[in-house]
Short mmCIF file of C-alpha atoms in Angstrom, two decimals:
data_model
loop_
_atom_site.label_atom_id
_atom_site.label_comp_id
_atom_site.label_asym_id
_atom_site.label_seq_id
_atom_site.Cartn_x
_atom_site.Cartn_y
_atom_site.Cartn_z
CA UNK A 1 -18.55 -18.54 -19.01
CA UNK A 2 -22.12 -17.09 -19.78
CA UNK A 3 -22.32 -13.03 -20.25
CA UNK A 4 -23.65 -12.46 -16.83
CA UNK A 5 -20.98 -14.21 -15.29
CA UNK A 6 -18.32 -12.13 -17.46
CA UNK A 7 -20.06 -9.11 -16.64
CA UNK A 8 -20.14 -9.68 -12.78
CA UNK A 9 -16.24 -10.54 -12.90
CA UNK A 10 -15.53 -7.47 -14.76
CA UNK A 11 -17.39 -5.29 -12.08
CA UNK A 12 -15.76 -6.96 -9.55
CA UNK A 13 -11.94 -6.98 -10.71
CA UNK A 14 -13.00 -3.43 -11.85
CA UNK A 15 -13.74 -2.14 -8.62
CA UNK A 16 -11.24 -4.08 -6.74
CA UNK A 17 -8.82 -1.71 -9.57
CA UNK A 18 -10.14 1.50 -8.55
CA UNK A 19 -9.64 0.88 -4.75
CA UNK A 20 -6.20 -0.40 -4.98
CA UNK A 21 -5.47 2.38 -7.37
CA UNK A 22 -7.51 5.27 -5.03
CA UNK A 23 -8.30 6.81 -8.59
CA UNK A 24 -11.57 7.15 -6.81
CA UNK A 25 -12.43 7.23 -3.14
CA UNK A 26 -13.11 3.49 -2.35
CA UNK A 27 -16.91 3.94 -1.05
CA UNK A 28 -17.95 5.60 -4.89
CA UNK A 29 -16.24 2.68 -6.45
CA UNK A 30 -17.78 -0.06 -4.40
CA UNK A 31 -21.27 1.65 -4.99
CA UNK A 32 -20.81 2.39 -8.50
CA UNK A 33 -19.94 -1.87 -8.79
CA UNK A 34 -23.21 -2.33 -6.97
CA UNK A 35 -25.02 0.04 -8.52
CA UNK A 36 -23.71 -1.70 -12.01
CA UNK A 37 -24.85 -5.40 -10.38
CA UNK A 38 -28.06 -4.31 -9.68
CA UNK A 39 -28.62 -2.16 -13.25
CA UNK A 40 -28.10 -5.29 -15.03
CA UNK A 41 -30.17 -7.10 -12.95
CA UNK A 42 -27.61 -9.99 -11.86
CA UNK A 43 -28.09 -9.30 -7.85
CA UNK A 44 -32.52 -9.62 -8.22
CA UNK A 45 -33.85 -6.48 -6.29
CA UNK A 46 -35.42 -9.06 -3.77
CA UNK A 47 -32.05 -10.66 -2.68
CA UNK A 48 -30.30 -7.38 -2.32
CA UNK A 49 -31.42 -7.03 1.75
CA UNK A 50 -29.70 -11.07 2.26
CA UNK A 51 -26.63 -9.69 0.05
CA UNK A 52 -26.27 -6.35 2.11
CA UNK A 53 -25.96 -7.97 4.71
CA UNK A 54 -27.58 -6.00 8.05
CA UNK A 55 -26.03 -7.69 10.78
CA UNK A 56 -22.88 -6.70 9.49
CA UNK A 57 -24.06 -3.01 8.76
CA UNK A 58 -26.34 -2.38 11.95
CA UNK A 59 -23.33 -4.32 14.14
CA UNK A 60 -20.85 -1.59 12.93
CA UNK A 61 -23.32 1.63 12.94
CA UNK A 62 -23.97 1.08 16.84
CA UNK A 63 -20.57 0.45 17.91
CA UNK A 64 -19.66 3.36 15.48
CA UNK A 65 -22.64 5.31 17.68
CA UNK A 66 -21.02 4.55 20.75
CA UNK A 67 -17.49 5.09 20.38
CA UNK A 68 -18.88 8.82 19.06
CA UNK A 69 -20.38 9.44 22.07
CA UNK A 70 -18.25 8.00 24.48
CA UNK A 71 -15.58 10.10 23.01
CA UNK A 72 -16.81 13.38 24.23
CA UNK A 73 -16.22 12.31 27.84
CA UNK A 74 -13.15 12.20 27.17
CA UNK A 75 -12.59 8.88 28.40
CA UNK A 76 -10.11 7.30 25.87
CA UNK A 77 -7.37 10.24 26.50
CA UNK A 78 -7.97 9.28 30.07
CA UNK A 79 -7.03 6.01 29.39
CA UNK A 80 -3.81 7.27 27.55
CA UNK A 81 -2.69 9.87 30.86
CA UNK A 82 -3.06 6.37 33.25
CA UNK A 83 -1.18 4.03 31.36
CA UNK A 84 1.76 6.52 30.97
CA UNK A 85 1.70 7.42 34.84
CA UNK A 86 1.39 3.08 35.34
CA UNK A 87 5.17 2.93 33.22
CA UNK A 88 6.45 5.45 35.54
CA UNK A 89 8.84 7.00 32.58
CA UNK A 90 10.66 3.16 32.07
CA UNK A 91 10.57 3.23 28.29
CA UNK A 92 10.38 -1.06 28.12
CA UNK A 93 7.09 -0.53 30.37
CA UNK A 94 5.30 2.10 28.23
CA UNK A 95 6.14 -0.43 25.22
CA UNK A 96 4.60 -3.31 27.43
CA UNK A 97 1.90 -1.22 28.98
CA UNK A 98 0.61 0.85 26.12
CA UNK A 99 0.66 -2.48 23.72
CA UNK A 100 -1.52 -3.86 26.36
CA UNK A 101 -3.96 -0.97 26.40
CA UNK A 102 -3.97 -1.05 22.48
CA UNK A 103 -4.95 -4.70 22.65
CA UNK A 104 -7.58 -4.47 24.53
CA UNK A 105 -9.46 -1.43 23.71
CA UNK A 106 -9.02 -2.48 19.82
CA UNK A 107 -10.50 -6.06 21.28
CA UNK A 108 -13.95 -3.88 22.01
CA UNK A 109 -14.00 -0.80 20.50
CA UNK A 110 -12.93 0.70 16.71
CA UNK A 111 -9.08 -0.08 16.31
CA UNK A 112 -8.58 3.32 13.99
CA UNK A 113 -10.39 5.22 16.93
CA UNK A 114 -8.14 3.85 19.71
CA UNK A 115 -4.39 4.23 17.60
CA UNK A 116 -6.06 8.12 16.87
CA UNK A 117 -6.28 8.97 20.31
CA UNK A 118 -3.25 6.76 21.99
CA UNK A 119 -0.69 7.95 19.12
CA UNK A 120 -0.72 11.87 20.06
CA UNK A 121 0.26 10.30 24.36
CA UNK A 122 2.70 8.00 22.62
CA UNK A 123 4.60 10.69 20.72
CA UNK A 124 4.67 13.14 23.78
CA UNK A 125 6.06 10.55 26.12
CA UNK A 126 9.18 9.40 23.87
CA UNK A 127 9.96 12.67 23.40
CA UNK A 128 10.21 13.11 27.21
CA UNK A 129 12.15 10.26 27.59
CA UNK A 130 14.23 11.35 24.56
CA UNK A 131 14.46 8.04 23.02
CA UNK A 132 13.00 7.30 19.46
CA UNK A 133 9.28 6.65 19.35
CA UNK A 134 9.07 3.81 16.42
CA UNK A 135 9.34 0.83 18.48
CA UNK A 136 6.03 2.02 20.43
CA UNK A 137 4.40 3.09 16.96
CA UNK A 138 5.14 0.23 15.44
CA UNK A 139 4.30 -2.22 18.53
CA UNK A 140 0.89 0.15 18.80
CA UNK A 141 -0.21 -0.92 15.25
CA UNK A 142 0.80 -4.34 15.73
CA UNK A 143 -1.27 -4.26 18.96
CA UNK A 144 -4.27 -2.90 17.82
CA UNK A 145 -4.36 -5.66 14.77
CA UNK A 146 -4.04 -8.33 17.32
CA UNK A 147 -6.41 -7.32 19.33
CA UNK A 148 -8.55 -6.47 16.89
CA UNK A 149 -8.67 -10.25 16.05
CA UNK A 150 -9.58 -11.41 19.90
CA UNK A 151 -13.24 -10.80 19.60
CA UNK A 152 -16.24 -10.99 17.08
CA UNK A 153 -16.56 -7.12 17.26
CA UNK A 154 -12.97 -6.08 17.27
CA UNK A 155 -12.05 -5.89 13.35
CA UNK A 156 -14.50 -5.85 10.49
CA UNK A 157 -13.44 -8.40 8.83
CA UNK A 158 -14.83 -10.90 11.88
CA UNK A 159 -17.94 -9.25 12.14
CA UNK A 160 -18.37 -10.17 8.22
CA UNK A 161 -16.88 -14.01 9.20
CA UNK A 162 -19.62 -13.96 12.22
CA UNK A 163 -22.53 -12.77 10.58
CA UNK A 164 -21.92 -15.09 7.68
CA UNK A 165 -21.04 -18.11 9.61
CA UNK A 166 -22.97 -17.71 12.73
CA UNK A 167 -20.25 -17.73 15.28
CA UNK A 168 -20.95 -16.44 18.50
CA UNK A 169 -18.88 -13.48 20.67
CA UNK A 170 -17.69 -16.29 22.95
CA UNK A 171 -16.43 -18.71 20.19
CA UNK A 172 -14.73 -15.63 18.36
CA UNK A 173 -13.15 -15.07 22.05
CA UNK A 174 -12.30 -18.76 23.17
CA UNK A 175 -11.14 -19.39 19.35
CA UNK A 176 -8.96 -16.44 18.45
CA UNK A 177 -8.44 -14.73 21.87
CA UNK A 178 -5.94 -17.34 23.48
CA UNK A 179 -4.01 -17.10 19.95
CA UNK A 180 -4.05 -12.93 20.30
CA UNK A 181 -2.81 -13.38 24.28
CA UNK A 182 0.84 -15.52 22.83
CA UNK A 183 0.95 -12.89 19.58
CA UNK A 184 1.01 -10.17 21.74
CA UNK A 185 3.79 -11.33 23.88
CA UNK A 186 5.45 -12.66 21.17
CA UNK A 187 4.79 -9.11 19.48
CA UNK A 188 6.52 -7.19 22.29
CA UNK A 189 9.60 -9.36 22.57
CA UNK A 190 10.28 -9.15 19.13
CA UNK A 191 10.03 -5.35 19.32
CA UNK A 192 12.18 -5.11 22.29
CA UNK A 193 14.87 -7.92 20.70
CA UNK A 194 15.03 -5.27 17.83
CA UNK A 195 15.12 -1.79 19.84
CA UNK A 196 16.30 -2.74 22.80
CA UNK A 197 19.37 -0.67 22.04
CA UNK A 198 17.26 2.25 22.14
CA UNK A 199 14.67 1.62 25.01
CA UNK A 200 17.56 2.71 27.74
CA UNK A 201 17.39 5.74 30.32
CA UNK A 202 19.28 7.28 32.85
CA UNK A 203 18.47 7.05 36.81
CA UNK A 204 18.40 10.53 36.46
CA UNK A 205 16.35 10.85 33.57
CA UNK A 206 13.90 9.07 34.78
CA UNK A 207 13.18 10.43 37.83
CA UNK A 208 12.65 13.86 35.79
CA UNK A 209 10.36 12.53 33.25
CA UNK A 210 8.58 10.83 36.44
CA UNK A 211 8.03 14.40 37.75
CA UNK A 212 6.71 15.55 34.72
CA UNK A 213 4.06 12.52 34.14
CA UNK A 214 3.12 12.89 37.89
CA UNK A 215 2.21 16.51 36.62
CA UNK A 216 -0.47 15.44 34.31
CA UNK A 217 -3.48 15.20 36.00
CA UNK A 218 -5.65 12.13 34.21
CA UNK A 219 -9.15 13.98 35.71
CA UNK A 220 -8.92 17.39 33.65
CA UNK A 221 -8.93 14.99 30.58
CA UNK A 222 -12.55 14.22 31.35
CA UNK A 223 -14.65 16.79 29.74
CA UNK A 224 -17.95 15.52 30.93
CA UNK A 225 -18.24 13.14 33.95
CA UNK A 226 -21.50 12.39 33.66
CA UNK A 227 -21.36 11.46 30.34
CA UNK A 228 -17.89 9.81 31.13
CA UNK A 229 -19.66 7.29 33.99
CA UNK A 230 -22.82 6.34 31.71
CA UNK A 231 -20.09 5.51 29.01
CA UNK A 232 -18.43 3.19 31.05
CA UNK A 233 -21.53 1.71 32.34
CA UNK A 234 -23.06 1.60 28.57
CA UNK A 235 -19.75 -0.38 27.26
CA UNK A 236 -19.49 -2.69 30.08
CA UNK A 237 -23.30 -3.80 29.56
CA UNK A 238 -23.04 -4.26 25.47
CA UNK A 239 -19.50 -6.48 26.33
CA UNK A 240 -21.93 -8.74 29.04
CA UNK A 241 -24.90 -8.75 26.34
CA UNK A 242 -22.15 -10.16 23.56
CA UNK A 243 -20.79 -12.89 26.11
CA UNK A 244 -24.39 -14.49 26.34
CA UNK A 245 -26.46 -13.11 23.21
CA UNK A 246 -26.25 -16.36 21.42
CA UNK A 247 -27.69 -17.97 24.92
CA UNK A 248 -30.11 -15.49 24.78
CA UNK A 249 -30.53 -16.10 20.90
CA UNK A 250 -30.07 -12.17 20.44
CA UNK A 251 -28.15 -11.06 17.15
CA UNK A 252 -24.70 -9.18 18.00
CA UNK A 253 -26.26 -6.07 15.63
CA UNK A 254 -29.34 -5.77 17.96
CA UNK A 255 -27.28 -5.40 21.09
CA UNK A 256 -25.09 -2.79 19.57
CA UNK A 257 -28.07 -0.88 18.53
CA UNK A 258 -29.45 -1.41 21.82
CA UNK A 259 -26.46 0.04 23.18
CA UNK A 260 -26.39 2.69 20.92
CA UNK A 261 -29.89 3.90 21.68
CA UNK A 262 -29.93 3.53 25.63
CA UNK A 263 -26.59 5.75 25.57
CA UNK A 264 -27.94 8.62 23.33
CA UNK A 265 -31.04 8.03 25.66
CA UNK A 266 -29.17 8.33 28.94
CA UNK A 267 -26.41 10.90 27.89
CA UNK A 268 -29.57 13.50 26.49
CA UNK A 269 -26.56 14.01 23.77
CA UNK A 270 -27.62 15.67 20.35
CA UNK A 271 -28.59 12.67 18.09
CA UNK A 272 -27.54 15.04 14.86
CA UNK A 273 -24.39 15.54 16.48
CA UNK A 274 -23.51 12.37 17.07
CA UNK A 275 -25.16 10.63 13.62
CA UNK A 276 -23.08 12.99 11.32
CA UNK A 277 -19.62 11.65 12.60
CA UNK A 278 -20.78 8.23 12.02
CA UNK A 279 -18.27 6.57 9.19
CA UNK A 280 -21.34 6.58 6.38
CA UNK A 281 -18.75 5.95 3.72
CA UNK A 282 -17.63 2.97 5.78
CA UNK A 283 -21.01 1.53 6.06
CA UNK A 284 -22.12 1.86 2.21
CA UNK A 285 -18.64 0.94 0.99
CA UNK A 286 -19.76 -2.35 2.88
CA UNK A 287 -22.88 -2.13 1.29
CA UNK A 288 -21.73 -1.97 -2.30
CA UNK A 289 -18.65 -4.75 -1.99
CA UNK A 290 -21.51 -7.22 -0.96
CA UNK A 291 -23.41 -6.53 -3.75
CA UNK A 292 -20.76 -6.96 -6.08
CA UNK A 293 -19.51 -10.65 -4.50
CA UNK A 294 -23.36 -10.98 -4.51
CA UNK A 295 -23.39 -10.57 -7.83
CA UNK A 296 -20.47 -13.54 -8.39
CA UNK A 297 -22.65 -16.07 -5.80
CA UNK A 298 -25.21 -15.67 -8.30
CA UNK A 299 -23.60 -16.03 -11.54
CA UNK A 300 -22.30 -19.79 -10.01
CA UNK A 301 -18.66 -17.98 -10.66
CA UNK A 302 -18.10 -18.18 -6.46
CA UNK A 303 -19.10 -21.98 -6.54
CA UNK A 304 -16.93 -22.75 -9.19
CA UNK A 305 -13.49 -21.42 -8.22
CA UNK A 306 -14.83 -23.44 -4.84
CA UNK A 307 -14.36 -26.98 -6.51
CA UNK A 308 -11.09 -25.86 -8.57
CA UNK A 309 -9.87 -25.49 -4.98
CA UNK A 310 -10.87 -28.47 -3.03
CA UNK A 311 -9.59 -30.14 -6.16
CA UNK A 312 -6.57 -29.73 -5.03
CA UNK A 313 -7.25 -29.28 -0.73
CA UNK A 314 -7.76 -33.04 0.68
CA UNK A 315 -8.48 -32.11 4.28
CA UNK A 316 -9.79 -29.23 6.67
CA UNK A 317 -5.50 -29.30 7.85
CA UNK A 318 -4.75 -28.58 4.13
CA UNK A 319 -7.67 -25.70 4.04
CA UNK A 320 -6.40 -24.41 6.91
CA UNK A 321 -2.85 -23.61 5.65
CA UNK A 322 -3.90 -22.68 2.60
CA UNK A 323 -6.65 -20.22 3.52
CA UNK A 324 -4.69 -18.33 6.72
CA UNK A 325 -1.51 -17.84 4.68
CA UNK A 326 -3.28 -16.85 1.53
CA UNK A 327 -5.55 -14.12 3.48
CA UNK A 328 -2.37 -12.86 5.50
CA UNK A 329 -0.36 -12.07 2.36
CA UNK A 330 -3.57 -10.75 0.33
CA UNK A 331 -4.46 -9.00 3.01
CA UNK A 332 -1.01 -7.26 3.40
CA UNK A 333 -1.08 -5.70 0.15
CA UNK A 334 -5.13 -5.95 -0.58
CA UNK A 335 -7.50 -4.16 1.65
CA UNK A 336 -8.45 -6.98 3.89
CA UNK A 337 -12.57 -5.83 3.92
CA UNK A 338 -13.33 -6.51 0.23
CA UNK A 339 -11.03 -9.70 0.23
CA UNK A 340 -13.37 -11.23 3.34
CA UNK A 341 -16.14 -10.15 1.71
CA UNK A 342 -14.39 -12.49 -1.44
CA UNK A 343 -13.65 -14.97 0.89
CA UNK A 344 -16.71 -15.91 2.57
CA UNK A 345 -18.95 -17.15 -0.01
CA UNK A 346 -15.51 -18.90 -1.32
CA UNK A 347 -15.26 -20.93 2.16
CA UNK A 348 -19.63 -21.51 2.32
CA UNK A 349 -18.68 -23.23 -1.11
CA UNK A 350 -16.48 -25.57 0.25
CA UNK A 351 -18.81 -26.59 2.66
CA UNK A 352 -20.01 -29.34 0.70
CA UNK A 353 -17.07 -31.55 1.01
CA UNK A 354 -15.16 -29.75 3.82
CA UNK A 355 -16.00 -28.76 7.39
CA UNK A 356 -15.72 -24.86 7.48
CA UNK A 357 -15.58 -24.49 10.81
CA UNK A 358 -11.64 -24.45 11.47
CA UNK A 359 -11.62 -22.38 7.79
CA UNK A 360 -13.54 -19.35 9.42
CA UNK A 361 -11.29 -19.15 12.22
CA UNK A 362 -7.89 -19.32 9.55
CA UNK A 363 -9.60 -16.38 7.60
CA UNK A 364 -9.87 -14.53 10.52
CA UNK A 365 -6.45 -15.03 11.26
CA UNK A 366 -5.27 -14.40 8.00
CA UNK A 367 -7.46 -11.49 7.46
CA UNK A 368 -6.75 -9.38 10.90
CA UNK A 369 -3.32 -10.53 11.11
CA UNK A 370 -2.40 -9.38 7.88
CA UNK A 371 -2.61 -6.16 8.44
CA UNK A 372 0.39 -5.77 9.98
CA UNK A 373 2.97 -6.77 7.09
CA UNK A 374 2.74 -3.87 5.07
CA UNK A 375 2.27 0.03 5.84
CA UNK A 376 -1.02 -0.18 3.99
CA UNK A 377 -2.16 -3.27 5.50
CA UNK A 378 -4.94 -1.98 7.77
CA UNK A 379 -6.62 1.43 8.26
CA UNK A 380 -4.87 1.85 11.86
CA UNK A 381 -1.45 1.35 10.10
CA UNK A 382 -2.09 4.64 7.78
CA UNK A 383 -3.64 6.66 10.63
CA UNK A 384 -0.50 5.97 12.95
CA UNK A 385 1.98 6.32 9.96
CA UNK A 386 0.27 9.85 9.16
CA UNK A 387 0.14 11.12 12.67
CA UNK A 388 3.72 10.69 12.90
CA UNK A 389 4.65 12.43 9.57
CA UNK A 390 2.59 15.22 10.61
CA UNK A 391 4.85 15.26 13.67
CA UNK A 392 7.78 15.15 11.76
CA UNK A 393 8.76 11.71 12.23
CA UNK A 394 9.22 9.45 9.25
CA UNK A 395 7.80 5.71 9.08
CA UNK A 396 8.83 4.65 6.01
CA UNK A 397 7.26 1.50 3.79
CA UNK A 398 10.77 0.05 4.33
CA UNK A 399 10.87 0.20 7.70
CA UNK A 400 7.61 -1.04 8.47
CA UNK A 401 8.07 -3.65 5.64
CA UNK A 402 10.94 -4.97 7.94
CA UNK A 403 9.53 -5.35 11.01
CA UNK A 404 6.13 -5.82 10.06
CA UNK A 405 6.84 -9.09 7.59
CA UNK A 406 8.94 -10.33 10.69
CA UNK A 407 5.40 -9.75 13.14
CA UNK A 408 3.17 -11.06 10.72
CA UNK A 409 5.16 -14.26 9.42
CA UNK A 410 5.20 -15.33 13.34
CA UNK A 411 1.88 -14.23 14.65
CA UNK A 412 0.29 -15.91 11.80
CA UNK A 413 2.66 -18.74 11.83
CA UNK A 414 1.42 -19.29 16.04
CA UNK A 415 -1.90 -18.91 14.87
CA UNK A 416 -2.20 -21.47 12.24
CA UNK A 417 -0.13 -23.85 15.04
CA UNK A 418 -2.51 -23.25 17.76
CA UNK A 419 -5.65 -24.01 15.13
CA UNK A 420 -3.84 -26.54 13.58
CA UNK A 421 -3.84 -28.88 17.67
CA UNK A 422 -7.18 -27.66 18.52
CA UNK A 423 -9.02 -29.20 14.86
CA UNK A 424 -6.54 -31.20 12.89
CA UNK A 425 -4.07 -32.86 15.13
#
């Protein structure tokens, strides 16, 4: 190995040290391994904007933009007070109903926003129905991973695998959304077939829990109903512009801006406002991992682990296996951002003797679905895990580890099933 390429590995195991460890926050040791890249000049100043990677950034900042604004409508908590009146106190229909929601707002919109705004409805309506509420925590993770997975925009780790590969919102969608539809069922049965013990009311019971939910009124969670209509307008026109933006040869990152900017337009919301809650550290923790695999591409280190592993792959069925298994465990103990970021020139690589296209679709898979096999798996798993503590109910790595190694082990396994008769069989 020459110096450079020493160097660039060092950086990179480095940093991938420090944000296992959390000695420092994550985003200071992914630009400090950027930062180091650039210093000694491996990454050349005038590749660093293909490295950063916009689409990826821009794609996130406008969706971050409006999920900030949209917020203040209070739409999501609207969402919440519907679904719970829909289950009608039945605690097998608030696991069914609110796993559904999760799904699908997590398939559109930022999965840690959604599990921070359905977990606070979740608690309050086990506790009225006095049963325990970890089979709906748990199945409300799980949820918001899968559906996270459905669409190019629903989990960062497929807006990296789009904007590197060039896949489309309706290929992410017709690829991984017919696998998220049979993990979420198979999701909730599991759950149930493991709490169903606990998910029982009385007659009586219900009917008094009924009363109470029919007491919430859905309307005085909406704090702004202007701003609560032009939401719903603004979301349902970016989720049309991603079905045909690769007709209409549009990047996914100029639609979300475009979204972004009509919204703030429309709304006459403070801009300041708005801008400061977007996740910066998010975006240049992005910013600095590519730079740092940026700086392995270029050293020829990236290339090479590529042919040490097609020495031993034969096929794109062998790839496949190998890459969605790999990423799931990784990702279950690894945060599953940096390990894409890994992953992607790894897979580009292999393009000279493989096909990548089923391989972007088994990181995906891998990479989303992950998540759910370990308590630090995904962001939304921490964010539901500390709500609950702060409500005095204890999740511990244990019991997660049990159920969520169970949920991951079959999702994953469906996943790699379904891929495995669409492009091998």
């Amino acid at each position: 190995m020459s110096p450079l390429e020493v160097f660039a590995l060092a950086v990179f195991i480095f940093t991938y040290v420090l944000i296992i460890n959390e000695w420092i926050h994550r985003t200071v040791a992914a630009m400090m391994g950027g930062a180091l890249v650039l210093l000694a000049n491996i990454v050349p100043w005038e590749k660093v904007p293909i490295y950063l990677d916009l689409d990826t950034i821009l794609l996130l900042a406008g969706m971050m933009i409006i999920v900030n604004t949209a917020r203040l409508s209070g739409l999501f908590e609207y969402i919440a007070i519907k679904t719970a009146k829909l289950a009608k106190g039945d605690p097998i229909k608030v696991l069914i109903l609110f796993s559904v929601v999760t799904a699908l707002v997590s398939a559109f919109l930022d999965n840690v926003t959604t599990v921070l705004l359905l977990t606070p409805m979740l608690i309050y309506i086990s506790r009225l129905m006095e049963v325990t509420p970890l089979p709906f925590l748990l199945s409300e993770i799980f949820a918001s991973n899968i559906g996270g997975m459905a669409t190019l925009i629903g989990d960062p780790p497929n807006i990296m695998i789009g904007s590197a590969a060039g896949l489309s919102f309706s290929e992410f969608l017709l690829n991984m959304g017919p696998i998220a539809f049979l993990d979420l069922i198979l999701m909730v049965f599991v759950v149930y077939l493991a709490y169903r013990g606990t998910l029982k009311v009385s007659p009586e019971k219900k009917e008094r829990i009924l009363r109470t939910l029919n007491n919430l009124d859905e309307r005085s969670a909406i704090r702004d109903l202007a701003l609560f209509r032009k939401s719903i307008v603004t979301i349902a026109l970016v989720v049309f512009f991603f079905f045909v933006h690769d007709k209409l040869e549009i990047e996914p990152a100029v639609v979300a801006l475009f979204g972004a900017s009509l919204l703030l337009f429309w709304s006459r919301e403070n801009p300041e406002g708005i801008l400061e809650k977007v996740e910066w550290a998010t975006l240049f923790f992005f910013g600095g991992l590519f730079l740092i695999v940026g700086g392995l591409v270029e050293t020829g280190f990236i290339e090479q682990i590529a042919q040490w592993i097609t020495s031993f792959v034969h096929n794109e069925g062998e790839a496949v296996l190998v890459i969605a298994w790999f990423s799931a465990f990784a990702s279950a103990i690894i945060d599953n951002i940096p390990f894409t970021a890994t992953m992607i020139p790894l897979i580009k690589a292999m393009g000279g003797s493989l096909n990548t296209y089923p391989l972007w679709w088994a990181l995906s898979l891998g990479a989303c679905l992950g998540g759910n096999g370990t308590a630090i798996g995904a962001s939304a798993n921490v964010v539901v895990i500390g709500i609950a503590a702060r409500e005095g109910i204890d999740i511990t790595f244990m019991d997660f580890l049990k159920m969520g190694m169970v949920i991951m082990v079959l999702t994953v396994g469906v996943g790699v099933g379904v891929l495995w008769f669409r492009y091998v069989w």
